[in-house]
Amino acid sequence: MSDTRHFIPLDIAVLTVSDSRTLAEDTSGQALVDGLIQAGHRAADRQRVADDIYQIRAVVSAWIAEPEIQVVLTTGGTGITGRDGTPEAVAPLLDKEIEGFGELFRMLSHEEIGTSALQSRALAGVANGTYVFCLPGSSGACRTAWTRLIQSQLDHRTRPCNLVMLMPRLKEQ
């Protein structure tokens, strides 16, 4: 008997957090949308909000309440300046944090941008059975996160394990 896994397309929403960019100027969010579509997933929704904890939390909360959306990707607001608040907006919504994501992302970023990687507060977790990934606002960081971490974990064929195979059990008590 063969244990061949097939690709399972997911519905993924993308949120850009920015005080200065519009969706038309948003190369980071577009890089994520392009990457997820090229991988065979579906872009469920795409929005932009200001660097405001409550606006970010409102959009992410709505998405994690939608059973049709399985993954949320945010870009922007993960730095250390005064208005960067994406981790603070999202962390209270998470049922479980995926600590290894931030650690691996900073390690990979260090290969590309050196010690500047320590300024990233990239975050991932699970909220109401939905995976949430908070990425920096640069298109390079988004491409790194997508191509070197997220894409393979959202592919059911990745061995020895992946996040897709855990999805049916995410809401277990």
Coordinates of N, CA and C in Angstrom, one line a residue, residues 10-15 17 32 56-57 59-66 69-76 78 85-102 121-136 145-146 149-150 153-154 163 167 170:
L10 N -5.0 25.5 0.5 CA -5.6 26.1 1.7 C -6.1 27.5 1.3
D11 N -7.0 28.1 2.1 CA -7.5 29.4 1.9 C -6.7 30.3 2.9
I12 N -5.9 31.3 2.3 CA -5.0 32.1 3.1 C -5.3 33.5 2.9
A13 N -5.4 34.3 4.0 CA -5.7 35.7 4.0 C -4.4 36.4 4.3
V14 N -4.2 37.6 3.7 CA -3.0 38.4 3.8 C -3.4 39.8 4.3
L15 N -2.7 40.2 5.4 CA -3.0 41.5 6.0 C -1.6 42.3 6.0
V17 N 0.2 45.6 7.4 CA 0.1 46.6 8.4 C 1.1 47.7 8.1
L32 N 3.7 37.8 -0.9 CA 3.0 36.7 -0.2 C 1.9 36.1 -1.0
I56 N -5.5 46.0 13.7 CA -4.9 44.7 13.4 C -5.7 43.6 14.0
R57 N -5.9 43.7 15.3 CA -6.6 42.7 16.1 C -8.0 42.5 15.5
V59 N -9.2 42.8 12.4 CA -9.1 42.1 11.1 C -8.7 40.6 11.4
V60 N -7.6 40.4 12.1 CA -7.2 39.0 12.4 C -8.3 38.3 13.1
S61 N -8.9 38.9 14.1 CA -10.0 38.2 14.8 C -11.1 37.8 13.9
A62 N -11.5 38.7 13.0 CA -12.6 38.3 12.0 C -12.2 37.1 11.2
W63 N -10.9 37.1 10.7 CA -10.4 36.0 9.9 C -10.4 34.7 10.6
I64 N -9.9 34.7 11.9 CA -9.8 33.5 12.6 C -11.1 32.9 13.0
A65 N -12.1 33.8 13.0 CA -13.5 33.3 13.3 C -14.2 32.7 12.1
E66 N -13.6 32.9 10.9 CA -14.1 32.4 9.6 C -13.6 30.9 9.4
I69 N -11.2 30.3 6.3 CA -9.8 30.8 6.3 C -9.0 29.9 7.2
Q70 N -8.0 29.2 6.6 CA -7.1 28.3 7.4 C -5.8 28.9 7.8
V71 N -5.4 30.0 7.2 CA -4.1 30.6 7.5 C -4.2 32.1 7.3
V72 N -3.6 32.8 8.2 CA -3.5 34.3 8.1 C -2.0 34.6 8.1
L73 N -1.6 35.5 7.1 CA -0.3 36.0 7.0 C -0.4 37.5 7.2
T74 N 0.4 38.0 8.1 CA 0.5 39.5 8.2 C 1.9 39.9 7.9
T75 N 2.0 41.1 7.3 CA 3.3 41.7 7.0 C 3.3 43.1 7.5
G76 N 4.4 43.4 8.3 CA 4.6 44.7 8.8 C 4.3 44.8 10.3
T78 N 6.3 44.4 12.9 CA 7.0 43.5 13.8 C 8.3 44.0 14.3
G85 N 3.3 47.2 16.4 CA 2.5 46.6 17.4 C 1.8 45.3 16.9
T86 N 2.2 44.7 15.8 CA 1.6 43.5 15.3 C 1.7 42.4 16.3
P87 N 2.9 42.1 16.9 CA 2.9 41.0 17.9 C 2.0 41.2 19.1
E88 N 1.9 42.5 19.6 CA 1.0 42.8 20.7 C -0.4 42.6 20.3
A89 N -0.8 42.9 19.1 CA -2.1 42.8 18.6 C -2.5 41.3 18.5
V90 N -1.6 40.5 18.0 CA -1.9 39.1 17.6 C -1.7 38.1 18.8
A91 N -0.7 38.3 19.6 CA -0.4 37.4 20.7 C -1.5 37.0 21.6
P92 N -2.4 38.0 22.0 CA -3.5 37.6 22.9 C -4.5 36.8 22.2
L93 N -4.5 36.7 20.9 CA -5.5 35.9 20.2 C -5.1 34.5 20.0
L94 N -3.8 34.2 20.2 CA -3.2 32.9 20.0 C -3.6 31.9 21.1
D95 N -4.0 30.7 20.7 CA -4.2 29.6 21.7 C -2.9 29.0 22.0
K96 N -2.0 28.9 21.0 CA -0.7 28.4 21.2 C 0.3 29.1 20.3
E97 N 1.5 29.4 20.8 CA 2.5 30.1 20.0 C 3.4 29.0 19.4
I98 N 3.9 29.2 18.2 CA 4.9 28.3 17.6 C 6.2 29.0 17.7
E99 N 6.9 28.8 18.9 CA 8.1 29.5 19.2 C 9.2 29.3 18.1
G100 N 9.3 28.1 17.6 CA 10.3 27.8 16.6 C 10.3 28.6 15.4
F101 N 9.1 29.1 15.0 CA 9.0 29.9 13.8 C 9.9 31.2 13.9
G102 N 9.7 32.0 15.0 CA 10.5 33.2 15.1 C 12.0 32.9 15.2
R121 N 10.6 40.8 15.3 CA 9.8 40.1 16.3 C 8.7 39.2 15.6
A122 N 9.2 38.5 14.5 CA 8.3 37.6 13.8 C 7.7 36.6 14.8
L123 N 6.4 36.3 14.5 CA 5.6 35.5 15.4 C 4.7 34.5 14.7
A124 N 4.5 33.4 15.2 CA 3.5 32.5 14.6 C 2.8 31.7 15.7
G125 N 1.6 31.3 15.4 CA 0.8 30.5 16.3 C -0.5 30.0 15.7
V126 N -1.3 29.4 16.6 CA -2.6 28.9 16.2 C -3.7 29.6 17.0
A127 N -4.7 30.0 16.3 CA -5.8 30.7 17.0 C -7.1 30.1 16.4
N128 N -7.9 29.5 17.2 CA -9.2 28.9 16.8 C -9.0 28.0 15.6
G129 N -7.9 27.2 15.6 CA -7.7 26.3 14.5 C -7.1 26.9 13.3
T130 N -6.7 28.2 13.3 CA -6.2 28.9 12.2 C -4.7 29.2 12.4
Y131 N -3.8 28.9 11.5 CA -2.4 29.3 11.6 C -2.3 30.8 11.3
V132 N -1.5 31.5 12.2 CA -1.3 32.9 12.0 C 0.3 33.1 12.0
F133 N 0.7 33.8 11.0 CA 2.2 34.1 10.8 C 2.3 35.6 10.7
C134 N 3.1 36.2 11.6 CA 3.3 37.7 11.6 C 4.8 37.9 11.1
L135 N 4.9 38.6 9.9 CA 6.1 38.7 9.3 C 6.5 40.2 9.2
P136 N 7.8 40.5 9.1 CA 8.3 41.9 8.9 C 7.7 42.5 7.6
A145 N 10.6 34.2 4.6 CA 9.7 33.5 5.4 C 8.8 32.5 4.6
W146 N 8.3 32.9 3.5 CA 7.4 32.1 2.7 C 8.2 30.9 2.1
L149 N 10.4 28.7 5.0 CA 9.7 28.2 6.2 C 8.2 27.8 5.9
I150 N 7.4 28.8 5.6 CA 6.0 28.6 5.6 C 5.5 27.7 4.5
Q153 N 5.8 24.0 5.1 CA 5.0 23.5 6.2 C 3.5 23.6 5.9
L154 N 3.1 24.3 4.9 CA 1.7 24.4 4.4 C 1.5 23.4 3.2
L163 N 2.4 21.3 9.0 CA 1.3 21.9 9.7 C -0.1 21.4 9.2
M167 N -3.9 19.9 11.1 CA -5.1 20.8 11.1 C -6.4 20.1 11.7
L170 N -6.3 20.5 15.6 CA -6.0 21.8 16.2 C -7.1 22.3 17.2

